[in-house]
mmCIF file of C-alpha atoms in Angstrom:
data_model
loop_
_atom_site.group_PDB
_atom_site.id
_atom_site.type_symbol
_atom_site.label_atom_id
_atom_site.label_comp_id
_atom_site.label_asym_id
_atom_site.label_seq_id
_atom_site.Cartn_x
_atom_site.Cartn_y
_atom_site.Cartn_z
ATOM 1 C CA UNK A 1 -113.192 -65.027 -191.519
ATOM 2 C CA UNK A 2 -111.464 -62.050 -193.573
ATOM 3 C CA UNK A 3 -111.932 -62.703 -197.328
ATOM 4 C CA UNK A 4 -109.051 -60.108 -198.553
ATOM 5 C CA UNK A 5 -110.446 -59.963 -201.973
ATOM 6 C CA UNK A 6 -113.848 -58.678 -202.460
ATOM 7 C CA UNK A 7 -114.437 -57.529 -205.699
ATOM 8 C CA UNK A 8 -117.285 -57.744 -208.226
ATOM 9 C CA UNK A 9 -115.920 -60.979 -209.642
ATOM 10 C CA UNK A 10 -116.061 -62.645 -206.467
ATOM 11 C CA UNK A 11 -119.713 -61.617 -205.778
ATOM 12 C CA UNK A 12 -122.391 -63.755 -207.264
ATOM 13 C CA UNK A 13 -126.074 -62.702 -207.641
ATOM 14 C CA UNK A 14 -128.463 -65.475 -207.060
ATOM 15 C CA UNK A 15 -131.432 -64.429 -209.191
ATOM 16 C CA UNK A 16 -134.371 -66.303 -210.417
ATOM 17 C CA UNK A 17 -133.825 -68.654 -213.338
ATOM 18 C CA UNK A 18 -133.489 -66.794 -216.736
ATOM 19 C CA UNK A 19 -133.224 -63.163 -214.964
ATOM 20 C CA UNK A 20 -129.585 -62.562 -216.066
ATOM 21 C CA UNK A 21 -130.261 -63.629 -219.607
ATOM 22 C CA UNK A 22 -133.020 -61.356 -220.247
ATOM 23 C CA UNK A 23 -132.071 -57.904 -221.866
ATOM 24 C CA UNK A 24 -131.788 -55.449 -218.906
ATOM 25 C CA UNK A 25 -134.882 -53.265 -220.239
ATOM 26 C CA UNK A 26 -136.981 -56.589 -219.896
ATOM 27 C CA UNK A 27 -135.730 -57.677 -216.485
ATOM 28 C CA UNK A 28 -138.426 -57.600 -213.829
ATOM 29 C CA UNK A 29 -137.119 -56.128 -210.237
ATOM 30 C CA UNK A 30 -135.382 -58.679 -208.271
ATOM 31 C CA UNK A 31 -137.514 -60.451 -205.569
ATOM 32 C CA UNK A 32 -136.726 -60.001 -201.942
ATOM 33 C CA UNK A 33 -135.283 -63.399 -201.835
ATOM 34 C CA UNK A 34 -132.421 -62.517 -204.062
ATOM 35 C CA UNK A 35 -129.032 -62.963 -202.412
ATOM 36 C CA UNK A 36 -125.577 -62.222 -203.084
ATOM 37 C CA UNK A 37 -122.957 -64.860 -202.354
ATOM 38 C CA UNK A 38 -119.222 -64.455 -201.940
ATOM 39 C CA UNK A 39 -117.015 -66.551 -204.035
ATOM 40 C CA UNK A 40 -113.397 -67.423 -204.204
ATOM 41 C CA UNK A 41 -111.781 -67.778 -200.672
ATOM 42 C CA UNK A 42 -108.341 -68.578 -202.003
ATOM 43 C CA UNK A 43 -106.771 -65.541 -200.097
ATOM 44 C CA UNK A 44 -109.104 -65.763 -197.277
ATOM 45 C CA UNK A 45 -107.716 -66.294 -193.576
ATOM 46 C CA UNK A 46 -109.334 -66.606 -190.048
ATOM 47 C CA UNK A 47 -110.020 -63.297 -188.473
ATOM 48 C CA UNK A 48 -107.398 -62.561 -185.775
ATOM 49 C CA UNK A 49 -104.757 -64.760 -187.423
ATOM 50 C CA UNK A 50 -101.988 -62.586 -189.041
ATOM 51 C CA UNK A 51 -100.608 -63.690 -192.267
ATOM 52 C CA UNK A 52 -96.954 -62.762 -193.113
ATOM 53 C CA UNK A 53 -96.333 -62.290 -196.699
ATOM 54 C CA UNK A 54 -93.521 -60.595 -198.824
ATOM 55 C CA UNK A 55 -96.325 -59.983 -201.456
ATOM 56 C CA UNK A 56 -99.277 -57.788 -201.355
ATOM 57 C CA UNK A 57 -102.299 -60.228 -202.073
ATOM 58 C CA UNK A 58 -105.672 -59.070 -203.563
ATOM 59 C CA UNK A 59 -107.042 -56.830 -206.454
ATOM 60 C CA UNK A 60 -105.307 -53.350 -206.047
ATOM 61 C CA UNK A 61 -108.391 -51.348 -207.130
ATOM 62 C CA UNK A 62 -110.508 -52.749 -204.255
ATOM 63 C CA UNK A 63 -107.877 -52.910 -201.428
ATOM 64 C CA UNK A 64 -107.532 -50.409 -198.617
ATOM 65 C CA UNK A 65 -104.394 -48.297 -198.550
ATOM 66 C CA UNK A 66 -103.121 -50.283 -195.623
ATOM 67 C CA UNK A 67 -103.427 -53.680 -197.395
ATOM 68 C CA UNK A 68 -101.704 -52.006 -200.482
ATOM 69 C CA UNK A 69 -98.813 -51.130 -198.173
ATOM 70 C CA UNK A 70 -98.456 -54.701 -197.175
ATOM 71 C CA UNK A 71 -99.900 -54.351 -193.627
ATOM 72 C CA UNK A 72 -102.062 -57.109 -192.459
ATOM 73 C CA UNK A 73 -105.717 -57.108 -193.585
ATOM 74 C CA UNK A 74 -108.582 -57.307 -191.002
ATOM 75 C CA UNK A 75 -112.385 -57.129 -191.230
ATOM 76 C CA UNK A 76 -112.094 -53.507 -192.083
ATOM 77 C CA UNK A 77 -110.374 -54.344 -195.398
ATOM 78 C CA UNK A 78 -113.259 -56.231 -196.594
ATOM 79 C CA UNK A 79 -115.529 -53.396 -195.583
ATOM 80 C CA UNK A 80 -113.530 -50.965 -197.610
ATOM 81 C CA UNK A 81 -113.505 -53.385 -200.589
ATOM 82 C CA UNK A 82 -117.301 -53.856 -200.386
ATOM 83 C CA UNK A 83 -117.578 -49.934 -200.257
ATOM 84 C CA UNK A 84 -115.574 -49.687 -203.570
ATOM 85 C CA UNK A 85 -117.813 -52.232 -205.065
ATOM 86 C CA UNK A 86 -120.869 -50.411 -204.009
ATOM 87 C CA UNK A 87 -119.512 -47.035 -205.273
ATOM 88 C CA UNK A 88 -118.723 -48.848 -208.749
ATOM 89 C CA UNK A 89 -122.311 -50.174 -208.766
ATOM 90 C CA UNK A 90 -123.868 -46.830 -208.175
ATOM 91 C CA UNK A 91 -121.589 -44.779 -210.562
ATOM 92 C CA UNK A 92 -120.201 -47.229 -212.985
ATOM 93 C CA UNK A 93 -116.633 -46.120 -212.029
ATOM 94 C CA UNK A 94 -114.011 -46.791 -209.311
ATOM 95 C CA UNK A 95 -113.785 -44.115 -206.678
ATOM 96 C CA UNK A 96 -110.111 -43.605 -207.159
ATOM 97 C CA UNK A 97 -107.983 -43.684 -210.401
ATOM 98 C CA UNK A 98 -106.389 -46.974 -211.214
ATOM 99 C CA UNK A 99 -102.776 -45.324 -210.854
ATOM 100 C CA UNK A 100 -103.720 -44.337 -207.205
ATOM 101 C CA UNK A 101 -104.868 -47.892 -206.210
ATOM 102 C CA UNK A 102 -101.840 -49.855 -207.365
ATOM 103 C CA UNK A 103 -99.423 -51.470 -204.620
ATOM 104 C CA UNK A 104 -96.464 -49.123 -203.803
ATOM 105 C CA UNK A 105 -98.169 -45.982 -205.173
ATOM 106 C CA UNK A 106 -99.219 -43.437 -202.558
ATOM 107 C CA UNK A 107 -102.632 -44.112 -200.957
ATOM 108 C CA UNK A 108 -105.600 -41.870 -201.644
ATOM 109 C CA UNK A 109 -106.043 -39.161 -199.095
ATOM 110 C CA UNK A 110 -109.285 -39.350 -197.143
ATOM 111 C CA UNK A 111 -112.155 -38.014 -199.087
ATOM 112 C CA UNK A 112 -110.141 -38.231 -202.245
ATOM 113 C CA UNK A 113 -112.845 -40.220 -204.091
ATOM 114 C CA UNK A 114 -115.361 -38.245 -205.953
ATOM 115 C CA UNK A 115 -118.870 -38.030 -204.563
ATOM 116 C CA UNK A 116 -121.061 -40.626 -206.194
ATOM 117 C CA UNK A 117 -124.260 -38.325 -206.613
ATOM 118 C CA UNK A 118 -123.186 -36.398 -209.861
ATOM 119 C CA UNK A 119 -122.018 -39.519 -211.341
ATOM 120 C CA UNK A 120 -124.726 -41.978 -210.725
ATOM 121 C CA UNK A 121 -127.249 -42.296 -213.438
ATOM 122 C CA UNK A 122 -130.732 -41.052 -212.271
ATOM 123 C CA UNK A 123 -132.238 -44.711 -212.778
ATOM 124 C CA UNK A 124 -129.950 -46.108 -210.189
ATOM 125 C CA UNK A 125 -131.151 -43.567 -207.526
ATOM 126 C CA UNK A 126 -134.446 -45.182 -207.935
ATOM 127 C CA UNK A 127 -133.277 -48.433 -206.358
#
């Protein structure tokens, strides 16, 4: 299954009751049983099945350049999108400026995203 729209809004953290409502400073560490669930399979398609569409489907900030150009999505598309989500989780920012991630705009060159280490708050590196 290829999701084709992995983004923070489609990922659900299953945490202990009351964990998300607690102020961030008072939250205990998540237990080892915490899970992330993927939501919204409205754009999903079976792997190996090519979808022909005149429109680019997905969220531009999280889609790989190939998908933004209208090429078929495959499992690598979801891996790219998850990488963008993880980068954003660590740094609080997207790896590419929004103008570079819109369909029809030039794709970012390999290595164009800023390295996360200088941007990530120290506390996040303790995870």
